[in-house]
mmCIF file of C-alpha atoms and ligand atoms in Angstrom:
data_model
loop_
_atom_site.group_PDB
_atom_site.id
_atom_site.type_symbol
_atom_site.label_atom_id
_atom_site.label_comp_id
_atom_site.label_asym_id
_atom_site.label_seq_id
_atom_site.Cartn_x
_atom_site.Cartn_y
_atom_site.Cartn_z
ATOM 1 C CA UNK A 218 128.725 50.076 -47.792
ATOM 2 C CA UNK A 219 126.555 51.162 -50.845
ATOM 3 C CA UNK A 220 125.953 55.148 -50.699
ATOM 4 C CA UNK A 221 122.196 54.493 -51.471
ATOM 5 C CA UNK A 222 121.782 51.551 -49.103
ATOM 6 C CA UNK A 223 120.741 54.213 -46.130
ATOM 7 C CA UNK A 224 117.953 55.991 -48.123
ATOM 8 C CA UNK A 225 116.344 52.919 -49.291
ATOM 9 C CA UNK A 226 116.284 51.705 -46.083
ATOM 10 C CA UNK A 227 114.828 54.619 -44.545
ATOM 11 C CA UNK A 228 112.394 54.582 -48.224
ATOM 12 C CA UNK A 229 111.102 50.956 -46.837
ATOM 13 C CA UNK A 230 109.805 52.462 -43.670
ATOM 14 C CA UNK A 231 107.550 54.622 -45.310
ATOM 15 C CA UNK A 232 103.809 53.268 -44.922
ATOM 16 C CA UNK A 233 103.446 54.862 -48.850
ATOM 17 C CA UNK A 234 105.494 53.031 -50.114
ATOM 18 C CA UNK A 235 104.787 49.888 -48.586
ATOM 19 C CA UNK A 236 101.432 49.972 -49.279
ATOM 20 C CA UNK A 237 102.423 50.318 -52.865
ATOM 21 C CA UNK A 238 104.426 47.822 -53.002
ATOM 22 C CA UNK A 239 102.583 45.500 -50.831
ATOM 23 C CA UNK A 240 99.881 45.829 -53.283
ATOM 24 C CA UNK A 241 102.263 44.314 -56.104
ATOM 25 C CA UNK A 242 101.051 40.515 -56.596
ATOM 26 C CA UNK A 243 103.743 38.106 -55.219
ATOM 27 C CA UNK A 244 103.890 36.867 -58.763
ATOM 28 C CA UNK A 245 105.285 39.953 -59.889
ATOM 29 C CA UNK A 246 108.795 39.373 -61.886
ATOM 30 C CA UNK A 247 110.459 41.113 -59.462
ATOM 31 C CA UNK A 248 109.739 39.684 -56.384
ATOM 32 C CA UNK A 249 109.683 36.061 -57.520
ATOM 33 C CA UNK A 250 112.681 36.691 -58.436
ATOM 34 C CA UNK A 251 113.921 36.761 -54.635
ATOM 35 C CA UNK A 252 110.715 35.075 -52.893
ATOM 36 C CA UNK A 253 109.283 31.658 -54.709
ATOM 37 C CA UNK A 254 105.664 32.230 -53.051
ATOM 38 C CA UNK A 255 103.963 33.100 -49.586
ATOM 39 C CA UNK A 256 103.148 29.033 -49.006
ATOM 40 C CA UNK A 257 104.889 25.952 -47.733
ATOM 41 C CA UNK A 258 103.671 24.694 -51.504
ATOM 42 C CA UNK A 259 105.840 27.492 -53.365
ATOM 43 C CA UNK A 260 108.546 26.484 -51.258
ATOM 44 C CA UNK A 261 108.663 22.890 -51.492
ATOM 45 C CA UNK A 262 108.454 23.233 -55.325
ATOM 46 C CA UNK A 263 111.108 25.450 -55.230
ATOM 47 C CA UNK A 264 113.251 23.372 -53.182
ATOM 48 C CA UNK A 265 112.385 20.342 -55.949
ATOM 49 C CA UNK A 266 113.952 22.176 -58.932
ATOM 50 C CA UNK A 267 117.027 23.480 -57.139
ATOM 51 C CA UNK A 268 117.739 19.484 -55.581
ATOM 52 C CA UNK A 269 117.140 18.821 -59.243
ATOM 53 C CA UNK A 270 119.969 21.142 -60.012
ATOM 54 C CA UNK A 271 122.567 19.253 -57.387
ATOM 55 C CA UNK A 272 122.493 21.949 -54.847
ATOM 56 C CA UNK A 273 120.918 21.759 -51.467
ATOM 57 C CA UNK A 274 118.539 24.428 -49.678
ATOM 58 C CA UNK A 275 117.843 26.627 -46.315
ATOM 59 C CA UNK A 276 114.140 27.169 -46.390
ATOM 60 C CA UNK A 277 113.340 30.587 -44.028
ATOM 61 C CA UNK A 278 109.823 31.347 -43.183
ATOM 62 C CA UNK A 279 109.814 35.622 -43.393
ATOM 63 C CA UNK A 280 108.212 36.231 -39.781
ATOM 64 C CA UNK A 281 110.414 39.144 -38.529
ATOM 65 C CA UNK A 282 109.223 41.308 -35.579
ATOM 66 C CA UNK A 283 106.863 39.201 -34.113
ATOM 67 C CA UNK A 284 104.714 41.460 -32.073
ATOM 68 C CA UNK A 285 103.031 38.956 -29.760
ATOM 69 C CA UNK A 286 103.176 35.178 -28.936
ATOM 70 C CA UNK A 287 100.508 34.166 -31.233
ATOM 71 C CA UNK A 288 101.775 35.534 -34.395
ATOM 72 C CA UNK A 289 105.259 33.296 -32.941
ATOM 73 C CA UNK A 290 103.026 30.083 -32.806
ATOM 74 C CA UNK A 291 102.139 30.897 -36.189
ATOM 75 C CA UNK A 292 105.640 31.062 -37.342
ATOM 76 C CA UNK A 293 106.409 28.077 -35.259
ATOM 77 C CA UNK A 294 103.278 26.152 -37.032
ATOM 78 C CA UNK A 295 104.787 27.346 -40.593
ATOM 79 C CA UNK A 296 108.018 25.657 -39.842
ATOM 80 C CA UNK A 297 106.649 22.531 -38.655
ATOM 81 C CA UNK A 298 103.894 21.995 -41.958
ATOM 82 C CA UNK A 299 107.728 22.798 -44.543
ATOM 83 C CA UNK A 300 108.907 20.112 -42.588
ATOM 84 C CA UNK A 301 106.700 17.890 -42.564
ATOM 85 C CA UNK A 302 105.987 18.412 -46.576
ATOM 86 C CA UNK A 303 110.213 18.220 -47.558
ATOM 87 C CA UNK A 304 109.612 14.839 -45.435
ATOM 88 C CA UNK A 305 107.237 13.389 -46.790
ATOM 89 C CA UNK A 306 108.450 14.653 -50.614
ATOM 90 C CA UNK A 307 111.898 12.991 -49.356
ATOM 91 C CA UNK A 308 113.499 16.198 -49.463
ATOM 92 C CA UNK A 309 114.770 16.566 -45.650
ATOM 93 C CA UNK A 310 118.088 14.992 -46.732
ATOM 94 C CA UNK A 311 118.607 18.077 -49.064
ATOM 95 C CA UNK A 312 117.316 20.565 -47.337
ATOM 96 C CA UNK A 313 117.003 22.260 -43.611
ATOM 97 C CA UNK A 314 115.245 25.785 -42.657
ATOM 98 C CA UNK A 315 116.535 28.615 -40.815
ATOM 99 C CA UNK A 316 114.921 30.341 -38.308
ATOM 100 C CA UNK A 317 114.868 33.972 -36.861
ATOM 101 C CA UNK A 318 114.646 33.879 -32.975
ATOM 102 C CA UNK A 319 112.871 37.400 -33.444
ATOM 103 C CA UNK A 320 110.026 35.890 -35.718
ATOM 104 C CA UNK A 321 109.318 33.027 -32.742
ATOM 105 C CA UNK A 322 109.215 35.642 -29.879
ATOM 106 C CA UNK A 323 112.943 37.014 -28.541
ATOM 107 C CA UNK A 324 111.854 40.506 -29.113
ATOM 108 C CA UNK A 325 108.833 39.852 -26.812
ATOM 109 C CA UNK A 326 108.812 42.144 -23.740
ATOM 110 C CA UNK A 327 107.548 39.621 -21.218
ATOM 111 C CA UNK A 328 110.077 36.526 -21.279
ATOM 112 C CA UNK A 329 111.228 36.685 -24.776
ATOM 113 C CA UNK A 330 114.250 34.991 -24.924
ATOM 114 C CA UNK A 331 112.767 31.827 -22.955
ATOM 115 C CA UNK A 332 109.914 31.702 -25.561
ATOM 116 C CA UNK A 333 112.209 31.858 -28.214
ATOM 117 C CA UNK A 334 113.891 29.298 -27.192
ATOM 118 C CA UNK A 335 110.799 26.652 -25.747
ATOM 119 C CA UNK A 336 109.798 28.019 -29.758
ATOM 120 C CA UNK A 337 113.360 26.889 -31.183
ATOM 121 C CA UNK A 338 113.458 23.458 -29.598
ATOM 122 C CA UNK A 339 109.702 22.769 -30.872
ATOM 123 C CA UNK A 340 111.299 23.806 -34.442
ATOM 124 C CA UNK A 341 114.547 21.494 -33.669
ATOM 125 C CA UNK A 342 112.554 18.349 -32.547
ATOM 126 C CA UNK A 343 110.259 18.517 -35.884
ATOM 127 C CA UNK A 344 113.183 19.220 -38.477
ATOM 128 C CA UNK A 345 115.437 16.239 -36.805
ATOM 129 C CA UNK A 346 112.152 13.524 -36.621
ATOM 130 C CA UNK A 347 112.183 15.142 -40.296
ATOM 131 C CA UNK A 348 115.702 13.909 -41.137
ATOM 132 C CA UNK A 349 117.108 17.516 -41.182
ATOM 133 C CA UNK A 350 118.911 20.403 -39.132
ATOM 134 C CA UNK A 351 118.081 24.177 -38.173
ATOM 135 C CA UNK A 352 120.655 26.945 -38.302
ATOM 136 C CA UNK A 353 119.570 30.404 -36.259
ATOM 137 C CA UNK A 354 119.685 33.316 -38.078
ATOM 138 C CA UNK A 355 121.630 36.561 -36.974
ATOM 139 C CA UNK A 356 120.116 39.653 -36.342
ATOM 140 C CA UNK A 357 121.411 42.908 -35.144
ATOM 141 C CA UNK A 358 124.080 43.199 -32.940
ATOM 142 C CA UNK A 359 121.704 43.404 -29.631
ATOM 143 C CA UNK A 360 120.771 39.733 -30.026
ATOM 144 C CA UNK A 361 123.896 38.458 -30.515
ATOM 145 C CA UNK A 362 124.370 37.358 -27.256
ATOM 146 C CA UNK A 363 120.865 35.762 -26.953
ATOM 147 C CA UNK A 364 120.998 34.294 -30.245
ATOM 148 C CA UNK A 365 124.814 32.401 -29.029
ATOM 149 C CA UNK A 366 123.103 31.640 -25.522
ATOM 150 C CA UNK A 367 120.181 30.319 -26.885
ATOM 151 C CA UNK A 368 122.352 27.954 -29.462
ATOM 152 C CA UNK A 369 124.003 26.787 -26.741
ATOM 153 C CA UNK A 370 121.445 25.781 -24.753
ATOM 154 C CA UNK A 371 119.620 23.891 -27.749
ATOM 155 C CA UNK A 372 122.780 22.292 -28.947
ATOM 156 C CA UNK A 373 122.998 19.982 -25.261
ATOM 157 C CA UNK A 374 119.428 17.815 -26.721
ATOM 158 C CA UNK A 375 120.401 19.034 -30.563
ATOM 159 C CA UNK A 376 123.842 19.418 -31.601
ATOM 160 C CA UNK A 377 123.426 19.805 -34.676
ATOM 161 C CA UNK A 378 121.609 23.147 -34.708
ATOM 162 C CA UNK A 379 123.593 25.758 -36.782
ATOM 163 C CA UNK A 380 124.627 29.791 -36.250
ATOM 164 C CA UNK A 381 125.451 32.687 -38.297
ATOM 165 C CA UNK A 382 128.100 34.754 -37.691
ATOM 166 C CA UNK A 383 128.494 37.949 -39.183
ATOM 167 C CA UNK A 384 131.905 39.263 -40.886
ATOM 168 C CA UNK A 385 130.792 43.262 -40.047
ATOM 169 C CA UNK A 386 130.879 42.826 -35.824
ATOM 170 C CA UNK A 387 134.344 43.806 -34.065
ATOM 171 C CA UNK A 388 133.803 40.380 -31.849
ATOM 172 C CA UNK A 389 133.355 37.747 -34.750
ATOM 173 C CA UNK A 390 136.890 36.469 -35.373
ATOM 174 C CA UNK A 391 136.998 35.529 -31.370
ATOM 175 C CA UNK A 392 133.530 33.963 -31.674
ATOM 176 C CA UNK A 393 134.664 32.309 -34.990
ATOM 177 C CA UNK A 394 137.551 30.712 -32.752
ATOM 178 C CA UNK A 395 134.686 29.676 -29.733
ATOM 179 C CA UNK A 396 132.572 28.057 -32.329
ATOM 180 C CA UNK A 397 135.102 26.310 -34.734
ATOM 181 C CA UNK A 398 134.906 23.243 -32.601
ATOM 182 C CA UNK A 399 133.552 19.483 -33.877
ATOM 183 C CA UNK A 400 130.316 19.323 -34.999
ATOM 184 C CA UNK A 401 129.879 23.127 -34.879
ATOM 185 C CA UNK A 402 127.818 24.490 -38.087
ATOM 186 C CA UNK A 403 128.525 27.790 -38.924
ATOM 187 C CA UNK A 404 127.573 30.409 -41.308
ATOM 188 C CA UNK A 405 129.665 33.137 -41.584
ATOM 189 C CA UNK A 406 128.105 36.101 -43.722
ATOM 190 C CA UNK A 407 129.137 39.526 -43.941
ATOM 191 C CA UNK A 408 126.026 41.261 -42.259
ATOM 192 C CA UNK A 409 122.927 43.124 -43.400
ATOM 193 C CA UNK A 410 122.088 45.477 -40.419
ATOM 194 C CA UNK A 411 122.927 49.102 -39.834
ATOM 195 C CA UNK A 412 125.283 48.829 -37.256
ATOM 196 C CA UNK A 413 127.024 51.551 -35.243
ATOM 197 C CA UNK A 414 131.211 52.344 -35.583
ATOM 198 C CA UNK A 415 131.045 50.811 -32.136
ATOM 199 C CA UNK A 416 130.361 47.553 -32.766
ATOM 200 C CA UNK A 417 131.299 47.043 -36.779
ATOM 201 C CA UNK A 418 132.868 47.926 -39.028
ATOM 202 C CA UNK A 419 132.139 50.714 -41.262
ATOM 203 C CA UNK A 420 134.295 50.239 -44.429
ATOM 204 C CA UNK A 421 133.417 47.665 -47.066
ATOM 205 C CA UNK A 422 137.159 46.843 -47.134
ATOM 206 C CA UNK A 423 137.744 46.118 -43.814
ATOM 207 C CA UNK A 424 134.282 44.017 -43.419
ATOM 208 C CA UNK A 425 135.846 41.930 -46.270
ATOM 209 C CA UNK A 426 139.398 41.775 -44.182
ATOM 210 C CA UNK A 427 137.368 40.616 -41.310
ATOM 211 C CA UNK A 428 135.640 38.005 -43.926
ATOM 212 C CA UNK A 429 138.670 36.414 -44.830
ATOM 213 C CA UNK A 430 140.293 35.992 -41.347
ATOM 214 C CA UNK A 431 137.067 34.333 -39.984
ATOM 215 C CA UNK A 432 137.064 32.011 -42.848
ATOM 216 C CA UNK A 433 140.669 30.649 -42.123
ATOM 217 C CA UNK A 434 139.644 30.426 -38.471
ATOM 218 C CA UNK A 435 136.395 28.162 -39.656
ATOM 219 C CA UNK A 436 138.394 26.551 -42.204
ATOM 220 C CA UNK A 437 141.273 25.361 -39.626
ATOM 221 C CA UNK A 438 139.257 24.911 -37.046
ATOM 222 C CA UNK A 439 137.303 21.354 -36.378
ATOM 223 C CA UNK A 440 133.338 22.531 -37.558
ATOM 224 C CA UNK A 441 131.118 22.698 -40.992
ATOM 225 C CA UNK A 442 131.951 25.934 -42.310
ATOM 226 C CA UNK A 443 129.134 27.676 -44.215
ATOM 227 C CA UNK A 444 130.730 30.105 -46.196
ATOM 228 C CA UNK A 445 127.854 32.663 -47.126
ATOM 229 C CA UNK A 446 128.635 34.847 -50.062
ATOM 230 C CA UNK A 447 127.925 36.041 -53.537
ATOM 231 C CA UNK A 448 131.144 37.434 -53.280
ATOM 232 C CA UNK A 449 133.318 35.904 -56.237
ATOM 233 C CA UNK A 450 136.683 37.149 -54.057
ATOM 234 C CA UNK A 451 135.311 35.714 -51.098
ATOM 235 C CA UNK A 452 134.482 32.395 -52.555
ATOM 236 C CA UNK A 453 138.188 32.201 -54.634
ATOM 237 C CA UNK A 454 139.545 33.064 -51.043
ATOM 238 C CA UNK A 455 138.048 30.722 -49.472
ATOM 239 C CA UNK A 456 138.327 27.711 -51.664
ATOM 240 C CA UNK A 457 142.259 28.550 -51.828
ATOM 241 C CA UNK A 458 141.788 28.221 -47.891
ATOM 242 C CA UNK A 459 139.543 25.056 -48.276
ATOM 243 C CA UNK A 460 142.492 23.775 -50.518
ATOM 244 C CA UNK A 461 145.652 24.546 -48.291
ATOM 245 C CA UNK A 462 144.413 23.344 -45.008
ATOM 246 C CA UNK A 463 143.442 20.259 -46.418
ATOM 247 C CA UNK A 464 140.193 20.399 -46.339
ATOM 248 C CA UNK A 465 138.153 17.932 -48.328
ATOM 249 C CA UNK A 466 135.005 18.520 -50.580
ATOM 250 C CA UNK A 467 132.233 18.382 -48.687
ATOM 251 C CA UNK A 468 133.713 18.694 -45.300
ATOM 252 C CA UNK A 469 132.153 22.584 -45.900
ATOM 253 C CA UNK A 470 129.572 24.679 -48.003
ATOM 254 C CA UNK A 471 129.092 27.866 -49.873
ATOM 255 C CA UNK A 472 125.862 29.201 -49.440
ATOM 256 C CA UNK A 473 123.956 31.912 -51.512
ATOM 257 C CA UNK A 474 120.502 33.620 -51.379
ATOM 258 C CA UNK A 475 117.430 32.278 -54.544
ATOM 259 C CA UNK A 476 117.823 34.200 -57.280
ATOM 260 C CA UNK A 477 121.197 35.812 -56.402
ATOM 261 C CA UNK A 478 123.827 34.401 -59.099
ATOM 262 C CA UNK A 479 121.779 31.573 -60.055
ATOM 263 C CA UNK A 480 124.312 30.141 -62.527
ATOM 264 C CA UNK A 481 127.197 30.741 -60.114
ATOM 265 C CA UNK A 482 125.757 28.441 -57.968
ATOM 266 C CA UNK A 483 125.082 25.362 -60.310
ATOM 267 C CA UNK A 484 128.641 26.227 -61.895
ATOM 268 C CA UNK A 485 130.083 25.735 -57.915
ATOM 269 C CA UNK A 486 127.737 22.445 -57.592
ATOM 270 C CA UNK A 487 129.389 21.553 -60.981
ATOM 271 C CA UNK A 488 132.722 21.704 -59.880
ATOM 272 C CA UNK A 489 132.232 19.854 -56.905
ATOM 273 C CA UNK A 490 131.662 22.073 -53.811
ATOM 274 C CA UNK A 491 128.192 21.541 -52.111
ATOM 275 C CA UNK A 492 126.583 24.587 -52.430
ATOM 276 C CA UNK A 493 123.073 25.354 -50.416
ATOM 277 C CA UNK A 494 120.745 28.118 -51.564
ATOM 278 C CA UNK A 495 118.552 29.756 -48.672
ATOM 279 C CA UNK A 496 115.323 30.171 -50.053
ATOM 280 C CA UNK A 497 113.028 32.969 -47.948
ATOM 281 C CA UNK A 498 109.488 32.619 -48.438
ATOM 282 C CA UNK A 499 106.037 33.835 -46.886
ATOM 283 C CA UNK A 500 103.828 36.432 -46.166
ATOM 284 C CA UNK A 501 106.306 38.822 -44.976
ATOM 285 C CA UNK A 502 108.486 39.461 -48.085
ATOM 286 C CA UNK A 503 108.339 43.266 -48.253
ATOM 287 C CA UNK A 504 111.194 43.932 -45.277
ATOM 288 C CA UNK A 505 113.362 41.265 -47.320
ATOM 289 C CA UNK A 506 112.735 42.343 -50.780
ATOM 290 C CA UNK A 507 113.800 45.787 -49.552
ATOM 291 C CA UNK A 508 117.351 44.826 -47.749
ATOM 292 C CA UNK A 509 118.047 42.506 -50.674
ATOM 293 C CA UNK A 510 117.015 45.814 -53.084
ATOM 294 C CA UNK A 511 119.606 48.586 -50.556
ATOM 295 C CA UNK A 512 122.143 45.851 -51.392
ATOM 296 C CA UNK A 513 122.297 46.028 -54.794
ATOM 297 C CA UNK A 514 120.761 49.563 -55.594
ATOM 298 C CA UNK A 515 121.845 48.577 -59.340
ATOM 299 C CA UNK A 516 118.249 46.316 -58.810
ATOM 300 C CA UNK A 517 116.265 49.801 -58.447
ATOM 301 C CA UNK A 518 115.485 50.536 -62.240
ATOM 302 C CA UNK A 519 114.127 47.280 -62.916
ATOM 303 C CA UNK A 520 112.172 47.617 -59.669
ATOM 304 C CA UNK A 521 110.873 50.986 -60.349
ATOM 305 C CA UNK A 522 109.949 49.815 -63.955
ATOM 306 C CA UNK A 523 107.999 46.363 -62.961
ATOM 307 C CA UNK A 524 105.954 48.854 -60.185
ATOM 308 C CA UNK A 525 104.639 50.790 -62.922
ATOM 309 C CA UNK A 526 103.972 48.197 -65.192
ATOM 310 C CA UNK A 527 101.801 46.410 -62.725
ATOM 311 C CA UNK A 528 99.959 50.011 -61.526
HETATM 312 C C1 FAD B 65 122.846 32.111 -47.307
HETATM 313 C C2 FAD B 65 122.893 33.462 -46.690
HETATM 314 C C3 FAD B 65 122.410 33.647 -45.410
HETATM 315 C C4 FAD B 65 122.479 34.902 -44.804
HETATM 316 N N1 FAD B 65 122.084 35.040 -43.502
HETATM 317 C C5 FAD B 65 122.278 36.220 -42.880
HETATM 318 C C6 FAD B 65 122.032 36.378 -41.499
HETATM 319 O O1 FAD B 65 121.607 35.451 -40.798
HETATM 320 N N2 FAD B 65 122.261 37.605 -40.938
HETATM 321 C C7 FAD B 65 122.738 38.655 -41.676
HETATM 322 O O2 FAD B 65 122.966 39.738 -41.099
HETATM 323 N N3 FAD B 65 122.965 38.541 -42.993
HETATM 324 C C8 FAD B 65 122.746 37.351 -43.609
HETATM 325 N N4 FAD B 65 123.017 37.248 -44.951
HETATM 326 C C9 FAD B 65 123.260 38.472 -45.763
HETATM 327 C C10 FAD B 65 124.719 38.862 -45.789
HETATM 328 O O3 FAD B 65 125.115 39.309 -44.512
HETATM 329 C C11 FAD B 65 125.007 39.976 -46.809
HETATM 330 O O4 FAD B 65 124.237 41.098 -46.494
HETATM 331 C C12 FAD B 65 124.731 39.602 -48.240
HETATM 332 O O5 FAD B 65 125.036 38.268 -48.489
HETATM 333 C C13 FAD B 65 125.567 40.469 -49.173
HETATM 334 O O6 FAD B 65 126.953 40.260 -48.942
HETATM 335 P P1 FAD B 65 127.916 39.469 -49.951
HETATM 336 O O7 FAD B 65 128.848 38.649 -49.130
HETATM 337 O O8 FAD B 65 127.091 38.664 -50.871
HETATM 338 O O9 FAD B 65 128.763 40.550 -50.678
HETATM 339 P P2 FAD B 65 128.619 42.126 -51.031
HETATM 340 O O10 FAD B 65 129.723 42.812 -50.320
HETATM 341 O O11 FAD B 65 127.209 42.622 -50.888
HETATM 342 O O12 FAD B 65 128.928 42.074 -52.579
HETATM 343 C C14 FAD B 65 130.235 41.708 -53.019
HETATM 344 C C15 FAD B 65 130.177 41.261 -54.471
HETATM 345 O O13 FAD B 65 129.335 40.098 -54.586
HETATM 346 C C16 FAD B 65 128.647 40.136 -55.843
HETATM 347 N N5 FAD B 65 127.201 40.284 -55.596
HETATM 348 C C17 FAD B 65 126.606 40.623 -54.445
HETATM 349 N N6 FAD B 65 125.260 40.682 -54.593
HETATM 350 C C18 FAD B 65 125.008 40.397 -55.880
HETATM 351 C C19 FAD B 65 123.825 40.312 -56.672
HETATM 352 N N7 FAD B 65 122.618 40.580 -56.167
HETATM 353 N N8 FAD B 65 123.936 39.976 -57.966
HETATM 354 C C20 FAD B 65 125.153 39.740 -58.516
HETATM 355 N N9 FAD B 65 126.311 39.808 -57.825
HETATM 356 C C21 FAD B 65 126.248 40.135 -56.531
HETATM 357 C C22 FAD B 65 129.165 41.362 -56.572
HETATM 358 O O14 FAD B 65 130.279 41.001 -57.326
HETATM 359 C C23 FAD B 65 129.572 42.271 -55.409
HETATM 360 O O15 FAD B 65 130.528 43.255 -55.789
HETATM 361 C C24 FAD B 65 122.996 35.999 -45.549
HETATM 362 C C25 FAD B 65 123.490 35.807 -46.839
HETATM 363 C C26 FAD B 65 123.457 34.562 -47.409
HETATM 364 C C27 FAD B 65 124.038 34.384 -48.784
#
């Protein structure tokens, strides 16, 4: 794990700095970079030009820590109007969204994971009258167990609802193995929390040993692997995988955030492997922006440089 990810983490909780930042127009170079817009519109346009490109998309509405129920229906009614637009643009075939079960209510303290999930079947009836799929998000490593429950419980009236599984937890291989069954989605991604020595692991090495063992578990197995990376290793890995178990094109995905290795991705598409970009969008870019920015502290100067510019 990056040496600087910790302090810019800690950095992004500092009301200062937020309000700084906040104050930066979402038009600014640097986060349209990573966000296409706060609206359904700036999302649906930006879903247009990748389809245009031959690669599919994940739309997420940014709604994390919902603090009450309301601010959930809003998230819930944000979902529903980007499904209804990709519909009626005739995008639903090309693209899905994935939802947070903390934005639509888990976290709430009176019956959270029960709204969450009334909030997640709402979400799963629109996108499939919509002609398209959901796939829950994973959060940190206290929700894991709601988030697989709740999947579960959503996949008996829609099976086709997808999970993430992150590379970084101790349990994901044996969870890999529970969920590579038929008609299973899965996206397996490394993990962007700060988790304890308990639960993950620690060293960037090992997280990408982990990577590579759930991948041949999801690639043998009998499910849609996602394969969620930027990681050229990860993605040579795992089409050598693809390749020896016989896999065919198609029959899984790569997956990669907007505006991370944007050529990569139409170079994949090129070649032949479906390749879905998961496009955040919304009011709430600022926690986002900052985990994608402790990531790659390389991002910092530029970031520091377009503040200033804007001041
Ligand atoms: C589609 C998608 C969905 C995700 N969903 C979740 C989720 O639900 N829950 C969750 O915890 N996490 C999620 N993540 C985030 C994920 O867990 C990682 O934090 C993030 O993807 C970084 O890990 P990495 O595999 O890309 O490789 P890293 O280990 O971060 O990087 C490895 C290599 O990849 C290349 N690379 C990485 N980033 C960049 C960049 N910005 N520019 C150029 N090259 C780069 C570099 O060569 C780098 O050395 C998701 C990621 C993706 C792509």
């Amino acid at each position: 794990m990056s040496l600087l990810r910790q302090p810019i983490l800690l950095l992004a909780r500092s009301e200062a700095v937020k309000k700084l930042v906040s104050t930066m127009p979402v038009s600014s170079g640097i986060v349209t970079s990573y966000v296409p817009g706060e609206g359904t519109e700036a999302a649906v346009e930006a879903t247009a030009r990748l389809v245009d490109d031959g690669l599919t998309v994940t739309l997420d509405y940014l709604g994390e820590d919902t603090l009450d129920a309301a601010q959930a229906d809003a998230t819930v009614a944000a979902y529903l109007d980007v499904l209804q637009a990709l519909s009626s643009r005739g995008l639903a075939r090309n693209a899905e969204v994935s939802v947070k079960l903390s934005a639509i209510g888990q976290a709430l303290p009176d019956g959270g994971h029960k709204i969450a999930l009334d909030n997640a079947r709402t979400i799963c009836r629109a996108a499939r009258n919509a002609g398209t799929t959901v796939t829950l998000d994973m959060e940190d490593h206290t929700t894991t167990d709601s988030t697989l429950q709740i999947l579960a419980e959503l996949r008996r009236d829609f099976p086709e609802t997808g999970a993430v599984l992150q590379a970084y937890l101790h349990r994901t291989e044996d969870d890999c193995r529970r969920l590579a069954h038929e008609g299973s989605r899965v996206r397996l991604c490394k993990g962007a929390y700060n988790e304890p020595e308990s639960v993950a692991f620690q060293d960037k090495l090992d997280v990408d040993k982990s990577y590579v063992r759930c991948m041949k578990v999801l690639l043998q197995g009998d499910g849609y692997p996602m394969l969620a990376t930027h990681d050229p290793r990860m993605i040579a890995i795992g089409r050598s995988i693809a390749s020896d178990t016989g896999r065919a094109r198609g029959s899984y995905e790569f997956q990669m955030l907007y505006g991370i290795r944007p050529e990569e991705q139409k170079r994949l598409a090129g070649e032949g492997e479906s390749m879905r970009v998961y496009i955040p969008y919304g009011l709430e870019w600022y926690g986002y922006l900052m985990r994608r920015l402790a990531e790659r502290p390389q991002n910092l100067s530029f970031f520091v440089k377009s503040l200033i510019s804007k001041k």
